[in-house]
Short mmCIF file of C-alpha atoms in Angstrom, two decimals:
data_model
loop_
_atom_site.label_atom_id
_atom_site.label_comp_id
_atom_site.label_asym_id
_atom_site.label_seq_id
_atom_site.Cartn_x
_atom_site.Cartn_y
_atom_site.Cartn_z
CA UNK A 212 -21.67 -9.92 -33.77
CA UNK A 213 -23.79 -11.46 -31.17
CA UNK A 214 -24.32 -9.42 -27.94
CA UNK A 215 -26.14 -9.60 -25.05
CA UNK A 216 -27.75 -5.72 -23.80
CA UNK A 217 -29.94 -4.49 -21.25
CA UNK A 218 -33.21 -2.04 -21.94
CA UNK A 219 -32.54 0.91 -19.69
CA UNK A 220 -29.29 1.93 -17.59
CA UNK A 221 -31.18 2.48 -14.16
CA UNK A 222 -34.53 1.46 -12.38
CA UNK A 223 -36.22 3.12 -9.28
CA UNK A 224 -38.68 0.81 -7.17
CA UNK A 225 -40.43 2.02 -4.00
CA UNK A 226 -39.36 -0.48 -1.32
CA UNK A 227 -42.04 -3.32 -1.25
CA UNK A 228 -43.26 -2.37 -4.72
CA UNK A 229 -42.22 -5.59 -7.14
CA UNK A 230 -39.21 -4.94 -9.85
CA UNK A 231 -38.84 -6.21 -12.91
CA UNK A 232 -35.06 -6.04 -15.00
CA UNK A 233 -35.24 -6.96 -18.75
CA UNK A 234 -32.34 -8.12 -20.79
CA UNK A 235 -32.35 -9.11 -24.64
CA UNK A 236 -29.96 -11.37 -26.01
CA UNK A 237 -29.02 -11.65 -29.45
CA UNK A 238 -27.29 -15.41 -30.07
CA UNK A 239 -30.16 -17.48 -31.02
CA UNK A 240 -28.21 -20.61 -30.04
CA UNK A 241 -27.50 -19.53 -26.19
CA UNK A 242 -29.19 -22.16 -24.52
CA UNK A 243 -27.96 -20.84 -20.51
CA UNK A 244 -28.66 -17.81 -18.93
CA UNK A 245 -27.55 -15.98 -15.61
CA UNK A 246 -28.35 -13.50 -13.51
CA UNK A 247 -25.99 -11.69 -10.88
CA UNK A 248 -26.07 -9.20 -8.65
CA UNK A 249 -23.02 -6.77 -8.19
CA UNK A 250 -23.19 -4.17 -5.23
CA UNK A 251 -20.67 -1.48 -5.32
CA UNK A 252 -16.99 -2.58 -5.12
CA UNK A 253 -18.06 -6.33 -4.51
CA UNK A 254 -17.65 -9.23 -7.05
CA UNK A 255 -20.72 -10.08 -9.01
CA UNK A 256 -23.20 -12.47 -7.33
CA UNK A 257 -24.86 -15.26 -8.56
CA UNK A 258 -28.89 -15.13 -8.44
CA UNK A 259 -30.55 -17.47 -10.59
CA UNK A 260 -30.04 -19.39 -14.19
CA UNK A 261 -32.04 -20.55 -16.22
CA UNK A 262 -31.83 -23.03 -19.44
CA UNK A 263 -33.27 -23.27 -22.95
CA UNK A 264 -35.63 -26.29 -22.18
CA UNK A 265 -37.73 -24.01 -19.29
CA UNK A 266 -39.51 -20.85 -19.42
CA UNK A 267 -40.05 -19.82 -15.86
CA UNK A 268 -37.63 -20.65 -12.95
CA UNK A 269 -38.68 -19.26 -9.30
CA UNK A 270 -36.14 -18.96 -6.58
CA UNK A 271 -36.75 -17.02 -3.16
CA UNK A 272 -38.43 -13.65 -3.95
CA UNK A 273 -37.13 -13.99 -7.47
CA UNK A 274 -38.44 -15.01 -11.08
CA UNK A 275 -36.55 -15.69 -14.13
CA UNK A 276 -38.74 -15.73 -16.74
CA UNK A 277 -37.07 -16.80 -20.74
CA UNK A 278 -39.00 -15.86 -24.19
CA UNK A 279 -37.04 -17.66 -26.60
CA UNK A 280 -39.40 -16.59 -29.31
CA UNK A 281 -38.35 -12.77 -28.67
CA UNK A 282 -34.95 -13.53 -27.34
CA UNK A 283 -35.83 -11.98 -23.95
CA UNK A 284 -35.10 -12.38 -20.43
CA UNK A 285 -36.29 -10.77 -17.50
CA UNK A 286 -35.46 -10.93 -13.90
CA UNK A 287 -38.56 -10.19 -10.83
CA UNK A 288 -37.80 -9.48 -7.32
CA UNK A 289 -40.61 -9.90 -5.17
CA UNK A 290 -41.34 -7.11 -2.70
CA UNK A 291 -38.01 -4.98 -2.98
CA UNK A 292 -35.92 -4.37 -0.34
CA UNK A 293 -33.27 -1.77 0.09
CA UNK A 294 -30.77 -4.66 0.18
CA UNK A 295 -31.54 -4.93 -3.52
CA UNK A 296 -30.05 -1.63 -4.49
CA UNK A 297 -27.07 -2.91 -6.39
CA UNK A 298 -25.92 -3.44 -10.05
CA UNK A 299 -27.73 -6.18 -11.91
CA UNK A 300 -26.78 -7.39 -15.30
CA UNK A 301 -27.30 -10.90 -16.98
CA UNK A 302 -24.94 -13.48 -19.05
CA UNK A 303 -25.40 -15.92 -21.81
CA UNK A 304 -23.98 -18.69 -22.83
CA UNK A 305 -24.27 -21.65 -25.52
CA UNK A 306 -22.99 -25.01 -25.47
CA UNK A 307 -20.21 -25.99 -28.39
CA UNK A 308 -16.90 -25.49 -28.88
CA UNK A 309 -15.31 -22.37 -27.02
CA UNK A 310 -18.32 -21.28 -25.40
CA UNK A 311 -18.10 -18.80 -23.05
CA UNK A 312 -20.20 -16.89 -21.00
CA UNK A 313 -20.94 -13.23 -22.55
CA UNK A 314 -22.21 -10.43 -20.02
CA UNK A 315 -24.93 -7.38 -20.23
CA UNK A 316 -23.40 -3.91 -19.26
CA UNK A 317 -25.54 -4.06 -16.09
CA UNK A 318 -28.59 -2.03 -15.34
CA UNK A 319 -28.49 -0.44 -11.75
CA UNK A 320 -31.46 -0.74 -9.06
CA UNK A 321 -32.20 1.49 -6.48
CA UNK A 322 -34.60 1.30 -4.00
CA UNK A 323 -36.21 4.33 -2.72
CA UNK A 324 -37.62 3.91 0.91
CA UNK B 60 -15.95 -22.29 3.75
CA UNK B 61 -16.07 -23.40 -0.11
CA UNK B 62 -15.43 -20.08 -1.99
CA UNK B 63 -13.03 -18.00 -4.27
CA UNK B 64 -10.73 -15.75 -2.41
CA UNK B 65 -8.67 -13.09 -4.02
CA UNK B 66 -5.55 -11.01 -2.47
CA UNK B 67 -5.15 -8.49 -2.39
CA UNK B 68 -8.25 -6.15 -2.48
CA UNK B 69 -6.65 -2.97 -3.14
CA UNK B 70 -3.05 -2.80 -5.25
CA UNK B 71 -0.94 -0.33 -5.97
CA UNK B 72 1.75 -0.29 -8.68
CA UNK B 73 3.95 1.85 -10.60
CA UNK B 74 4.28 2.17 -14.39
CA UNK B 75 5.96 0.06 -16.19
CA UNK B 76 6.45 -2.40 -12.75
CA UNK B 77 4.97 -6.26 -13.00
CA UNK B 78 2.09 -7.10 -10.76
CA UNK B 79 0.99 -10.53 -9.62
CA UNK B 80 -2.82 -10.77 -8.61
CA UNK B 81 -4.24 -14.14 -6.43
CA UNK B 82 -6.58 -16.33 -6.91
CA UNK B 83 -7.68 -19.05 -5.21
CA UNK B 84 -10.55 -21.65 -4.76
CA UNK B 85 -11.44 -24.82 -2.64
CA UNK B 86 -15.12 -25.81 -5.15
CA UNK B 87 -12.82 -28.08 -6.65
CA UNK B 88 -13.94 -26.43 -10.16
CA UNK B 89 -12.30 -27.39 -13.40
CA UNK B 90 -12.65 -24.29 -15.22
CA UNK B 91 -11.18 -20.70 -13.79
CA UNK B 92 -11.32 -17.01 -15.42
CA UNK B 93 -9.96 -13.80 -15.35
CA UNK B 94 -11.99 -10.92 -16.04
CA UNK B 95 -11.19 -6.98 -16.18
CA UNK B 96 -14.78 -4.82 -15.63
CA UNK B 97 -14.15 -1.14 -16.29
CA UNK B 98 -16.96 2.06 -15.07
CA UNK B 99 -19.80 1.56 -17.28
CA UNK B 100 -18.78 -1.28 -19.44
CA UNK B 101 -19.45 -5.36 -18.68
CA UNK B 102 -16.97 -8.11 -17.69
CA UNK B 103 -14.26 -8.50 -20.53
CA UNK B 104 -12.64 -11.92 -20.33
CA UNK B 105 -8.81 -11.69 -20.26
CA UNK B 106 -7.69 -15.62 -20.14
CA UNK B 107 -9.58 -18.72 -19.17
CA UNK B 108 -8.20 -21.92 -18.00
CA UNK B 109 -10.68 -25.39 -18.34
CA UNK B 110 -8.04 -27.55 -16.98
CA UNK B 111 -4.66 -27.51 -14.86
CA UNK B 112 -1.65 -26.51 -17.16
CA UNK B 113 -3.72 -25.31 -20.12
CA UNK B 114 -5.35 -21.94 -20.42
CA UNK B 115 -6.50 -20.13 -23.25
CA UNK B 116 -6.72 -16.17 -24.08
CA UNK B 117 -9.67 -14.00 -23.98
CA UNK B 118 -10.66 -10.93 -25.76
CA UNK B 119 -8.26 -8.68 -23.91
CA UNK B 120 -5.17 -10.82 -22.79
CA UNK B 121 -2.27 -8.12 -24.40
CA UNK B 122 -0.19 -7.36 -21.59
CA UNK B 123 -1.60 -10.29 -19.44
CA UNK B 124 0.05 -13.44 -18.17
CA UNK B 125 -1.50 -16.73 -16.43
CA UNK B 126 -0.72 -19.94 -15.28
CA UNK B 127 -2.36 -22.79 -14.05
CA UNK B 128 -0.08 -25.75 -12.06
CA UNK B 129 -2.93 -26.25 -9.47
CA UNK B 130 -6.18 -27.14 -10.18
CA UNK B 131 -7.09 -24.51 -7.46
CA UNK B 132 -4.91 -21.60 -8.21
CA UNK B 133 -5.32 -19.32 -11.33
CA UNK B 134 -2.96 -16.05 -10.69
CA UNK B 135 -2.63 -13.42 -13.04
CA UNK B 136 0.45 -11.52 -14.04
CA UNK B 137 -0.48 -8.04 -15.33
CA UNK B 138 2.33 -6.73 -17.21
CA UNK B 139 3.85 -3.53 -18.27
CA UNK B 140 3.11 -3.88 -21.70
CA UNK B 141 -0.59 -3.60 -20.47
CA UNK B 142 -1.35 0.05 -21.48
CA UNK B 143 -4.22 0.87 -19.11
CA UNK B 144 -4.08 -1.28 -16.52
CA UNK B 145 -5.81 0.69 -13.72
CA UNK B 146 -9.16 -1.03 -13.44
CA UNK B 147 -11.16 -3.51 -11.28
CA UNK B 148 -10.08 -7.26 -11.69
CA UNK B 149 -12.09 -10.13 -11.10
CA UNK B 150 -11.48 -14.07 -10.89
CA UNK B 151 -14.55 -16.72 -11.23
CA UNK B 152 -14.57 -20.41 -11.27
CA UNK B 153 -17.03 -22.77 -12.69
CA UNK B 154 -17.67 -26.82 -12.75
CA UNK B 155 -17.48 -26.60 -16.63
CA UNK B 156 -17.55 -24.32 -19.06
CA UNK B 157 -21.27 -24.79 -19.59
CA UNK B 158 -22.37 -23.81 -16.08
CA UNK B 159 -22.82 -21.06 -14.07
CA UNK B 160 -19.67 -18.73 -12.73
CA UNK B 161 -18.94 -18.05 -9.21
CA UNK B 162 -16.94 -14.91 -8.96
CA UNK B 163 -14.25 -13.90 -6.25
CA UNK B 164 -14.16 -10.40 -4.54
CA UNK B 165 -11.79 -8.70 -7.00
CA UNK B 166 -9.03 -6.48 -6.88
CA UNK B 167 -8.83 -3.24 -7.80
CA UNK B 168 -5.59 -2.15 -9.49
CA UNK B 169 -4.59 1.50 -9.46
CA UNK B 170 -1.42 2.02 -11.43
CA UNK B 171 -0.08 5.61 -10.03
#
């Protein structure tokens, strides 16, 4: 089935260094992507989306940046700050009947002063 | 503030007791969701409602109840026929079901 994963389980950035969080998604026909943020016991929050039609979308200190050739996505925070150390993980979705959002496992940042 | 609120943030239950969890929101979204996210595992949906007084079940609704009578309130009933319910619930709400999801707090459920 179609399934949306995450590269590695955990990431360590020295604070101010830049981070970069890949995800790859499987569904050829998701045309909407999320990321959130999920710090420990908190609901998820939302960061930045992105759809099919763009390639690059740039919020403050962050980058979502879609390769729909590779079915890749990948997430940049600019100069990392401890306040960063939390769970990330990304979602899908695809426009048609039923869609729904499917969500990544979650990869988990930590910053390292 | 606009926002999802859920109540409360840490519940208790016994086995084989009914449990009610709240959820509420004031974004005036259409759509509302239920998820259950367990150590180590993503966000499993358990029912989703796109409109007031319909609702439909996700992956993991056995043992789950919901209703919808107000286009702002989406509780979930987690039964006793739910055979592991211990686990950390969470509510989201979105204009449609082809945008982005804002999620509540959660609960987390400990069934002693």
């Amino acid at each position: 089935g179609e399934s949306v994963g995450l590269h590695l389980p955990t990431l360590s950035v020295q604070e101010g260094d830049n981070s970069i969080i890949n995800c790859a998604y499987s569904n050829s026909a998701s045309d909407y992507f999320i990321w959130y943020k999920q710090e420990s016991g908190k609901g998820p929050q939302f960061i930045i989306d992105i759809r099919s039609n763009m390639d690059k979308r740039q919020g403050q200190r962050v980058t979502v940046l879609l390769n729909k050739t590779v079915k890749h996505l990948s997430l940049q925070i600019a100069a990392t700050q401890p306040g960063d150390s939390a769970v990330y993980f990304c979602a899908e979705n695809w426009l048609g009947a039923n869609s729904k959002l499917t969500f990544g496992k979650g990869i988990t940042l930590s910053v390292r002063p | 503030d606009g926002g999802i609120t859920q109540s409360p943030k840490y519940l208790f239950r016994k086995e084989g007791q009914n449990v009610t969890l709240s959820c509420e929101q004031n974004l005036n979204h259409d759509a509302m969701y239920w998820y259950r996210q367990d150590p180590g595992q993503g966000l499993r949906l358990i029912y989703c409602s796109q409109i007031v007084n319909d609702f439909q079940k996700g992956d993991i609704a056995e043992g789950y109840s919901v209703s919808r009578e107000k286009k702002e309130s989406f509780p979930l009933t987690v039964t006793s026929a739910q055979k592991n319910p211990t686990a950390f619930y969470l509510c989201a709400s979105s204009e449609g079901t082809s945008t982005g999801q804002f999620f509540g707090p959660g609960t987390r459920l400990t069934v002693l």
